[in-house]
XYZ file of C-alpha atoms in Angstrom:
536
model
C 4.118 -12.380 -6.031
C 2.156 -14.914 -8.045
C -0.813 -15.422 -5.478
C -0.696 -11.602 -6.050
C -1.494 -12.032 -9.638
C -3.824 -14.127 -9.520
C -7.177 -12.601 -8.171
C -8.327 -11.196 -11.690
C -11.394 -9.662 -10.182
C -8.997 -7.087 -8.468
C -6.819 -6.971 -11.390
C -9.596 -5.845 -13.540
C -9.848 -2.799 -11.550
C -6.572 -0.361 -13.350
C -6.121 1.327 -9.865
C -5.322 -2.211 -8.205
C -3.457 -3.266 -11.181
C -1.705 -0.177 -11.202
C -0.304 -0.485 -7.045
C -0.083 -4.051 -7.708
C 1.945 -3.512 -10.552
C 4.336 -1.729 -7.686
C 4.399 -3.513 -5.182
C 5.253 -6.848 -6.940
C 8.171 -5.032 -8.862
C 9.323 -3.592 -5.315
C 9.159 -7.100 -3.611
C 11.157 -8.904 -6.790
C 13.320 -5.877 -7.057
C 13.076 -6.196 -10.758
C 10.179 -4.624 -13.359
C 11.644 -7.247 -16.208
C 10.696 -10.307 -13.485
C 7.254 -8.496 -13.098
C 6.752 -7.733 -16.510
C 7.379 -11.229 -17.574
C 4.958 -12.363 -15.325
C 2.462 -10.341 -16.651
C 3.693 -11.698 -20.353
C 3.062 -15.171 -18.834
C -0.645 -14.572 -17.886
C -1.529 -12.366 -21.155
C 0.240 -15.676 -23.002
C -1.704 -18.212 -21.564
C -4.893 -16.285 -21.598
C -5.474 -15.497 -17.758
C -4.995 -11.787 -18.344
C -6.434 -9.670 -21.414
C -3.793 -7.030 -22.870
C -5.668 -4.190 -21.614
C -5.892 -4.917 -17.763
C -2.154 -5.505 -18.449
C -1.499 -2.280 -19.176
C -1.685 -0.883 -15.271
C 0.204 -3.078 -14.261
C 3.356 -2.358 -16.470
C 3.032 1.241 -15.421
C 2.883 0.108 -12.066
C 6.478 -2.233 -12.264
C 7.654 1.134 -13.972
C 7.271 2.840 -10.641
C 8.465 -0.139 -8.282
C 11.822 -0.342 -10.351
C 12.870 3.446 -8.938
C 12.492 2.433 -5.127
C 16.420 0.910 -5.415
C 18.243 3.732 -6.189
C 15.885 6.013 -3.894
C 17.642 3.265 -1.398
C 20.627 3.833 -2.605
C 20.320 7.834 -2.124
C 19.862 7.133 1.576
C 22.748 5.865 2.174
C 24.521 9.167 1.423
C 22.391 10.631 4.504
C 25.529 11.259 6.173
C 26.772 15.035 4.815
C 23.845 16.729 4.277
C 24.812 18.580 1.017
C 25.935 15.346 -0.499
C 21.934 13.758 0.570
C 20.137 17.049 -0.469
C 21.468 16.099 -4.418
C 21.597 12.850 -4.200
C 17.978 12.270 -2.831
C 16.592 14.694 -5.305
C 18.553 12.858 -8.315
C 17.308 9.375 -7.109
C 13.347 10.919 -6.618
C 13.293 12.646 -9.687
C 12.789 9.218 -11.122
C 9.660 8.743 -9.028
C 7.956 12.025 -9.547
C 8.339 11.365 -13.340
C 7.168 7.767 -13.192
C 4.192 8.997 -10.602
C 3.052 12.444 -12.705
C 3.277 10.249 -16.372
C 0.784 7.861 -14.678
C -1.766 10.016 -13.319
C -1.724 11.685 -16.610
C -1.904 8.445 -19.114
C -3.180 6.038 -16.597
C -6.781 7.914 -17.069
C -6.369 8.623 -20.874
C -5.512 4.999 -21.154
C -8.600 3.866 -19.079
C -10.917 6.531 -21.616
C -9.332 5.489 -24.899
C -6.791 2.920 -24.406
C -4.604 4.424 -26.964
C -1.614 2.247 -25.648
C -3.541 -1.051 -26.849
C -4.513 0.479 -29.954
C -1.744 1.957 -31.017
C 0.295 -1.574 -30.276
C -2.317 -3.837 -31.681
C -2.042 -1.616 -34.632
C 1.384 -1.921 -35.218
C 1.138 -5.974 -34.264
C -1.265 -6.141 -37.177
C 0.680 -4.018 -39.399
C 3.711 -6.023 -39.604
C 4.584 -9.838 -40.551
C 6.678 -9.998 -36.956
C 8.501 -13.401 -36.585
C 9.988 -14.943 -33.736
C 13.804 -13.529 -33.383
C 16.612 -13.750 -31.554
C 16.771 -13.436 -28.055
C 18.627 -10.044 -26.653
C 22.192 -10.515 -26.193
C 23.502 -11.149 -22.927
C 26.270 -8.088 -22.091
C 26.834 -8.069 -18.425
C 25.066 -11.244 -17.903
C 28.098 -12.707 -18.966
C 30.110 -11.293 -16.178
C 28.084 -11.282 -13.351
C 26.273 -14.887 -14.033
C 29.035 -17.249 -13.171
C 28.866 -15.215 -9.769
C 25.301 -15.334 -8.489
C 25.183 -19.258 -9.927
C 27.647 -19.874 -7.110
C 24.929 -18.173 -4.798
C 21.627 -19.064 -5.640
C 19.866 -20.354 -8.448
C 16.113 -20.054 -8.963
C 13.590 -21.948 -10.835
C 11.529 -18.771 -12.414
C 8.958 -20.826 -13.887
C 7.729 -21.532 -10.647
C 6.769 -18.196 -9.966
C 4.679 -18.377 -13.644
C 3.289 -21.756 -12.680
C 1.484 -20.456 -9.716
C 0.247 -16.859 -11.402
C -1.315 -18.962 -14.522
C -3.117 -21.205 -11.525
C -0.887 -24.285 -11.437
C -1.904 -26.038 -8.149
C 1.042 -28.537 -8.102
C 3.603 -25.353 -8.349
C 2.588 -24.034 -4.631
C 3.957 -26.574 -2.773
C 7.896 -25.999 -5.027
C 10.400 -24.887 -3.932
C 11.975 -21.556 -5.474
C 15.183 -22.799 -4.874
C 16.460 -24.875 -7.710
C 18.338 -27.991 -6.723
C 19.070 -30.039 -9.628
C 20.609 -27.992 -12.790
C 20.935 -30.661 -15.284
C 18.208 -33.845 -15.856
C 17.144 -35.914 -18.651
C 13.733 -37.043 -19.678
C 13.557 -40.760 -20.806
C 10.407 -42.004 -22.063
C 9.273 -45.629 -21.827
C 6.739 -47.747 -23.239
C 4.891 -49.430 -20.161
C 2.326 -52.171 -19.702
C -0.854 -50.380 -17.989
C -4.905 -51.720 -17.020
C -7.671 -49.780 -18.238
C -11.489 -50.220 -17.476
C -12.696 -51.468 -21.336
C -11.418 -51.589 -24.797
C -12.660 -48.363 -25.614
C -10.040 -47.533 -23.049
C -6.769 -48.454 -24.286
C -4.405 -46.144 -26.348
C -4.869 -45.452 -29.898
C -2.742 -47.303 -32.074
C -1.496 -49.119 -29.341
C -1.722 -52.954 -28.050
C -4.714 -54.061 -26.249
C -4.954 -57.751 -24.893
C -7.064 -59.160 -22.148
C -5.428 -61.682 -19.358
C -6.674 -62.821 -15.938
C -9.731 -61.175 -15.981
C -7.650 -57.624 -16.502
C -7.470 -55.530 -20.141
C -3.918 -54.399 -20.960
C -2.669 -51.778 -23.419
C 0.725 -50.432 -23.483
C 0.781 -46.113 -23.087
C 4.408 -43.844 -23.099
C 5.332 -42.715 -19.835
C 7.922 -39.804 -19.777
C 9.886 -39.826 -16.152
C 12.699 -37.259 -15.095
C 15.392 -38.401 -13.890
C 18.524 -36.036 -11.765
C 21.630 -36.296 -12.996
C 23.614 -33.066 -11.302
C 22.803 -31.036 -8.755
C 23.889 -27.190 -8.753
C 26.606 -25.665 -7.369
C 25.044 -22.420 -5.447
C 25.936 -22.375 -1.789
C 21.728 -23.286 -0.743
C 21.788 -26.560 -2.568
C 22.167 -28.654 0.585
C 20.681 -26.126 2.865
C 17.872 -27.594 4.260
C 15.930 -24.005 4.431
C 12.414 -23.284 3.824
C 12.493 -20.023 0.962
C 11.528 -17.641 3.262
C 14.863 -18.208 5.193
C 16.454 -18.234 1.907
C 15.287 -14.980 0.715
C 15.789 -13.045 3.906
C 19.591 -14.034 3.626
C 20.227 -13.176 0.690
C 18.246 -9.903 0.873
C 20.446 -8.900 3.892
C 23.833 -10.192 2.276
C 22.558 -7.703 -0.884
C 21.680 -4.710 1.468
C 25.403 -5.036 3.343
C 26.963 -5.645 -0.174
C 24.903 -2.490 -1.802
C 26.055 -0.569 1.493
C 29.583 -1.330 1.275
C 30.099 -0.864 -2.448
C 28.351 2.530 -2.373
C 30.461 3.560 0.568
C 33.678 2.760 -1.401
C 31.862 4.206 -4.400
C 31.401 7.501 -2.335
C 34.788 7.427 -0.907
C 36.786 6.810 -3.848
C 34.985 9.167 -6.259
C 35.850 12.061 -3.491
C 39.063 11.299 -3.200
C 39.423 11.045 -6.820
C 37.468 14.077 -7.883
C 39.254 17.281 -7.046
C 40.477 20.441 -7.750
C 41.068 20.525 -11.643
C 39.987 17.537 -12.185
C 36.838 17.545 -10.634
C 36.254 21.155 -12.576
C 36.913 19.589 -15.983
C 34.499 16.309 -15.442
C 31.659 18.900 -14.512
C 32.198 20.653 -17.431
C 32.141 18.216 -19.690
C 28.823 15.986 -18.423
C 26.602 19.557 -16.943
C 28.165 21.669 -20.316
C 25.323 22.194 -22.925
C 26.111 22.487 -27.126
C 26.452 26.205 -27.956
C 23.688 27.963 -29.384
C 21.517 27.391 -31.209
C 22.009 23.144 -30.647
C 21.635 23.846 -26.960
C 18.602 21.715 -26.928
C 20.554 18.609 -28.425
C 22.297 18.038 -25.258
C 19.597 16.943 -23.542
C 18.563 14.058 -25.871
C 21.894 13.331 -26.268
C 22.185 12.836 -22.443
C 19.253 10.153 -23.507
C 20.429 8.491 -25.853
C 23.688 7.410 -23.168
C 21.023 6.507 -20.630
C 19.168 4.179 -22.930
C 22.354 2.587 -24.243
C 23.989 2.432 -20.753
C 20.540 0.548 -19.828
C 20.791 -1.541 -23.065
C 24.531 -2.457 -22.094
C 23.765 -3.434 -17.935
C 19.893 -4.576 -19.159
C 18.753 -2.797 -15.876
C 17.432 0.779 -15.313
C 18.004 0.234 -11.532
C 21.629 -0.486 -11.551
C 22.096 2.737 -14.117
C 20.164 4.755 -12.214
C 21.753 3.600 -8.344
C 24.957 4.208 -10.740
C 24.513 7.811 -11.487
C 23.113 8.662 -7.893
C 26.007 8.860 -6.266
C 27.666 10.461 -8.519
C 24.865 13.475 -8.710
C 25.262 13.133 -4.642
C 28.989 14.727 -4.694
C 28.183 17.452 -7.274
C 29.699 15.561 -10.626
C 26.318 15.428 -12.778
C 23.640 18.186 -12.251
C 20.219 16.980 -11.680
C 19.321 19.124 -15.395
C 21.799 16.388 -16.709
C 20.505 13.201 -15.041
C 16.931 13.756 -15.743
C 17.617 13.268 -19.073
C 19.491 10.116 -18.369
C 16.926 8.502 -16.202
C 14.309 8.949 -19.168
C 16.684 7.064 -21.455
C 17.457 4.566 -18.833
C 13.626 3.758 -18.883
C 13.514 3.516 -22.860
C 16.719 0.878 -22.375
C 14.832 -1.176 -20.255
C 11.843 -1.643 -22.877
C 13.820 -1.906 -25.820
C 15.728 -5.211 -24.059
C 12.463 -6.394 -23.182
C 10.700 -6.085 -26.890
C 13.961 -7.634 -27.833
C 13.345 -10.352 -25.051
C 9.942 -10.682 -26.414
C 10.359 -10.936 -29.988
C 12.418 -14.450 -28.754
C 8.707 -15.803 -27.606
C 7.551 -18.583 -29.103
C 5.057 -18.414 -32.319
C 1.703 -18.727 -30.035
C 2.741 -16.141 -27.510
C 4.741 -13.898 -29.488
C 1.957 -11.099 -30.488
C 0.742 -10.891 -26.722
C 4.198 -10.575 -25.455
C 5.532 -8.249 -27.920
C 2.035 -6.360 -27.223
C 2.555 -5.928 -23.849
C 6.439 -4.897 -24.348
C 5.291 -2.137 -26.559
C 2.996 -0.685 -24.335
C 5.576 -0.416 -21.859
C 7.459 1.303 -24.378
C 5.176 3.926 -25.478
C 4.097 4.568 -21.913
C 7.401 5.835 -21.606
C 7.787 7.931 -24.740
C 4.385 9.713 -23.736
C 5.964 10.546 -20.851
C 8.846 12.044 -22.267
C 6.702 13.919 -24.688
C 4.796 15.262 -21.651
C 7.486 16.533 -18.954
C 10.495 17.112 -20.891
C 10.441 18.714 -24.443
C 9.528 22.230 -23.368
C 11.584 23.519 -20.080
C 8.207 24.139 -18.540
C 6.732 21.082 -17.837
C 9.952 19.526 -16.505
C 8.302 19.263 -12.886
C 10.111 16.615 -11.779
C 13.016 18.426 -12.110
C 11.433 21.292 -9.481
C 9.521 18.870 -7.585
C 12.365 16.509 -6.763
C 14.554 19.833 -5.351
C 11.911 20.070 -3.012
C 12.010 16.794 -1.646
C 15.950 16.941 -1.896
C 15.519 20.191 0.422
C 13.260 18.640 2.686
C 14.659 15.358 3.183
C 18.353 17.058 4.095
C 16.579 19.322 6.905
C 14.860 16.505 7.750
C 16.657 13.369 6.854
C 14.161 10.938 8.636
C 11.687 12.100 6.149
C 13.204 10.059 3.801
C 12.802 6.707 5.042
C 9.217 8.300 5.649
C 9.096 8.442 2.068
C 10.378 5.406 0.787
C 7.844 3.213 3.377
C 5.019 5.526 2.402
C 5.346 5.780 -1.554
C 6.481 1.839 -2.055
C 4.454 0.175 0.555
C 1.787 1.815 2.686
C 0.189 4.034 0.066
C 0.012 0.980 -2.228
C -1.168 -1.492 -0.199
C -4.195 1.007 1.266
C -5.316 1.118 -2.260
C -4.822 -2.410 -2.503
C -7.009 -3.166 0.686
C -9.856 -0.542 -0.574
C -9.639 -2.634 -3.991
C -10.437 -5.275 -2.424
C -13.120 -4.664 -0.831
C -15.249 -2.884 -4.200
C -15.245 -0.243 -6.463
C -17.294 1.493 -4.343
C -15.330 1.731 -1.221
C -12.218 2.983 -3.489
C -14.338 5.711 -5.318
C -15.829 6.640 -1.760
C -12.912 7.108 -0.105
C -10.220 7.570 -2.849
C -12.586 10.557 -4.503
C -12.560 13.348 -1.296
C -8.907 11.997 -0.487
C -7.760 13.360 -4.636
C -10.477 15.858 -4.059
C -8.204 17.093 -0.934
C -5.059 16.745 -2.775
C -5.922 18.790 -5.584
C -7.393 21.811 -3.336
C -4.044 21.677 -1.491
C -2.207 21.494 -4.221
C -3.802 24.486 -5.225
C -4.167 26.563 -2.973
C 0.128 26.202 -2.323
C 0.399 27.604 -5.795
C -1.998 30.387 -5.045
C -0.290 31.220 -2.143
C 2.811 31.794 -3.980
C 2.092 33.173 -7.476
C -1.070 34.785 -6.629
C -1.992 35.224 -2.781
C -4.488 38.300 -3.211
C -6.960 36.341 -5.365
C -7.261 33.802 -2.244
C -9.510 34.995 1.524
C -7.100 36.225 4.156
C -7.133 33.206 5.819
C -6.135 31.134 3.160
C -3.010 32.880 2.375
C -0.985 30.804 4.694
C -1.556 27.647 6.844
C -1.348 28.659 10.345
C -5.028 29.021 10.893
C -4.153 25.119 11.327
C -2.898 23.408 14.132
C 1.412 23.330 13.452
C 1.656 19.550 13.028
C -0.771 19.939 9.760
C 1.330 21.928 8.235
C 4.725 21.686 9.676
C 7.263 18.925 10.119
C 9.030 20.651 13.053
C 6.639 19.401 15.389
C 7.347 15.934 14.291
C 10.897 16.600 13.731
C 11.138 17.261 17.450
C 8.869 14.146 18.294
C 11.903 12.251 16.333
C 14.326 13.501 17.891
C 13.692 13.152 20.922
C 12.890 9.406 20.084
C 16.253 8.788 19.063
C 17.819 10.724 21.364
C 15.732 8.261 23.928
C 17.348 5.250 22.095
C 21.192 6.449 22.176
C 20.641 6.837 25.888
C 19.445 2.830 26.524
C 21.504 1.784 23.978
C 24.937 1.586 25.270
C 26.958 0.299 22.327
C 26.098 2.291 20.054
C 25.764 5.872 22.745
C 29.615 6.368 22.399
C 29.846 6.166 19.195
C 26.881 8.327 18.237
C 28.504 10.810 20.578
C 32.079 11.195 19.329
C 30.200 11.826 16.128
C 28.208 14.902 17.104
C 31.228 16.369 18.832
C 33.116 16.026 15.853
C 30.560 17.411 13.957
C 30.299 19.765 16.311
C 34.088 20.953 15.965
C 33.819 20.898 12.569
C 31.354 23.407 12.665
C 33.389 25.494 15.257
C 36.161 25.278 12.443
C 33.828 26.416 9.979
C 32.276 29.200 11.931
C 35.796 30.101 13.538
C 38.050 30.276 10.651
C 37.306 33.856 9.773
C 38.016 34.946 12.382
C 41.586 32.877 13.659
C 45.268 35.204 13.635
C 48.286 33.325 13.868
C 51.728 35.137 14.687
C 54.532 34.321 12.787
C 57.273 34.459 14.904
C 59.714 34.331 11.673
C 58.771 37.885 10.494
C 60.491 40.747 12.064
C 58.393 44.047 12.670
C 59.511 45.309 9.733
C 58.443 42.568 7.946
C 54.723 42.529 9.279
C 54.430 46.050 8.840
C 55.498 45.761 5.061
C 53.157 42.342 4.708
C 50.439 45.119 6.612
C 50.922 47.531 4.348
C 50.340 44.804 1.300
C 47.384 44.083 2.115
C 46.150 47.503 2.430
């Protein structure tokens, strides 16, 4: 992440800040580690506040690839993935649609650095308090028993610090003590020795006396890689795949228990309650209502990404409607900034303008993006948008991990690469790829609102080959890929089988129970021909 950081030729350029922006926040799994990064460089003056702005946008996208994680593990029922998938994406299609709108206007006018270094200027802003720690307190005695990492490392080697590449993430000693002595050293001349200090000549050799500060271990931590003798790749890929089975497991109970909690009346009266709206005419509170819980949920946890893999779930089994948790993933984003300007306005005196600069931006991004796709019921696209994916991705569900490698990692790093190599490459190839987009793009919304202002042949897609505009093609291709793999794969064949046949009964049921008699044998004939005539 910080060799990532570092190339500022490429981070001058706002479309390779912008994917860099995501893919560091998807490989730290955290936009307030990226951000303070970013706060790092602007600080020490390796980054100017303006080519920082793309790249908070950008950690503002990664932070949304967890709980799209988190909706895939609900692929199971298809229902259940349909909602979920849509109220985990709707966070993406927001994030995605606010940048392609501001990330231009900011590029024209930079009205986010403006409008920040107005209000820096504006106001006599003194170093604070740091933001409280709320479920810090809980969880921190936990994952200090697991790991423990040394986070300026990561700032060392983004603000250039040679020595810092060869440390080790891991932290190994928690508590040390600096002693400074005063120590007898040579120097060339005279003109050499310390000011102030003693400076004596003997055998041939002039002396002066300098302050040497040494540190010195006194206790080493108590996390469960503090004797491991692991290089931090190993380290990282351990934990990452003790997170993913504890993530799994918890949202599997999650899942479980909320079903098994959440029916008949009850389930009828918690619906009502989160999906009802004010009556008329305060209808139209609701909704900022709804963000004004996400942002203070945020504020409480001091993550978006644990609010929002919260709520998934709970939108997968039908609790919250997705018109109810779009709202609360917009205030979930304004928690996360208003933690961070808090976090920020704890700087230091010399950094504290840049970092509260760069806070604010992330702020306002946010805000603009409310004000564009959610005040009037029109422009909510990521509300429509994000029912289309949900659609698609429970038809077909391998779509989704599709998605997820696409959007977080391959799209990104393309740009990345044509970044890299110029301007000119990116604007060559980049231009007649958006130039594509947009034509498509139209043309879909032709074909539906308006298909007689369009040529005959552009009124659907099947003048194209079926693959181009079709995912049943591919569907099958995957399919019959994994079908391939359950036959050579033995252990997990059986189970894979007993699954479709009882899905497969299940459906029988479904389809069947319509149609099923049973005979009482209880009931006389007189009885069944009353019980007969009832029911006609």
């Amino acid at each position: 992440a910080g060799d990532i950081f570092q190339d500022n030729a490429v981070l001058s350029n706002p479309v390779a800040g912008l994917v860099i922006g995501v893919l560091v926040t998807v490989l730290v799994q955290s936009s307030s580690t990226s951000s303070s990064i970013v706060v790092s460089m602007v600080s020490s003056g390796l980054l100017e506040v303006k080519s920082a702005v793309p790249i908070i946008m950008g950690a503002n996208i990664g932070t949304s690839v967890t709980n799209t994680i988190v909706a895939v593990m609900q692929a199971g029922d298809r229902n259940e993935f349909r909602r979920a998938f849509a109220g985990a994406t709707v966070h993406d299609f927001f994030n995605w649609l606010s940048v392609l709108v501001l990330l231009p206007l900011e590029v024209a006018s930079g009205y986010l650095y403006r409008l920040t270094k107005l209000i820096i200027d504006s106001f006599n802003i003194q170093t604070g308090a740091d933001a409280p720690d709320l479920l810090k307190v809980i969880t921190e005695p936990l994952t200090k028993n697991i790991i423990e990492l040394d986070s300026s490392v990561i700032r060392d080697i983004a603000t250039g610090d040679p020595a810092a590449r060869n440390k080790s993430l891991v932290k190994i000693w928690c508590k040390t003590e600096k002693i400074t002595n005063l120590v007898n050293i040579t120097v060339p001349g005279f003109a050499n020795c310390t000011p102030g200090a003693l400076c004596w000549e003997e055998d041939g050799q002039i002396w002066t006396q300098e302050n040497q500060t040494e540190t010195n271990n006194l206790q080493k931590c108590t996390h469960m890689f503090v004797y491991a003798d692991l290089p931090d790749l190993a380290v990282g890929l351990i934990l990452l795949a003790l997170s993913l089975l504890a993530l799994c497991t918890c949202l599997i109970l999650i899942v479980k228990l909320l079903n098994s909690m959440l029916k008949g009346q009850v389930a009828v009266m918690i619906k009502k309650v989160l999906n009802t709206d004010f009556p008329f005419p305060f209808a139209w509170v609701t909704g900022y209502l709804a963000m004004l819980v996400g942002a203070g949920m945020t504020f409480i946890v001091q993550s978006s990404s644990v609010f929002t893999s919260a709520i998934t779930p709970l939108v997968g089994i039908g609790v919250i409607s997705l018109e109810r948790a779009y709202p609360l993933t917009l205030g979930s984003n304004i928690g996360t900034t208003t933690t961070a300007i808090l976090a920020a306005l704890a700087s230091p005196g010399e950094t504290l303008a840049n970092s509260l600069q760069v806070s604010l931006c992330h702020f306002f991004f946010n805000i603009s993006g409310i004000l564009l796709w959610y005040p009037i019921p029109f422009t909510r696209l990521p509300i429509r948008l994000a029912k289309a994916l949900g659609n698609c991705t429970a038809k077909y569900r391998w779509f989704a991990a599709l998605y997820l490698i696409l959007i977080f990692l391959l799209f990104p790093l393309a740009v990345l690469g044509l970044s890299i190599a110029g301007w000119q490459v990116l604007v060559g190839v980049g231009v007649p790829v958006l130039v594509l987009a947009i034509f498509v793009i139209v043309v879909n919304i032709m074909q539906k609102r308006c298909p007689r202002f369009l040529p005959s042949f552009l009124r659907s897609w099947d003048f194209l080959p079926t693959p181009l505009h079709s995912l049943k093609p591919w569907d099958k291709v995957v399919t019959a890929s994994m079908t391939f793999c359950r036959t050579r794969c033995c252990c997990c064949c059986k189970c894979c089988k007993e699954k479709e046949k009882d899905e497969e009964k299940d459906d029988m049921k479904t389809k069947d129970k319509s149609l099923e008699m049973y005979d009482n044998p209880a009931l006389t004939i007189e009885d069944e021909a009353k019980v007969t005539a009832t029911h006609l």
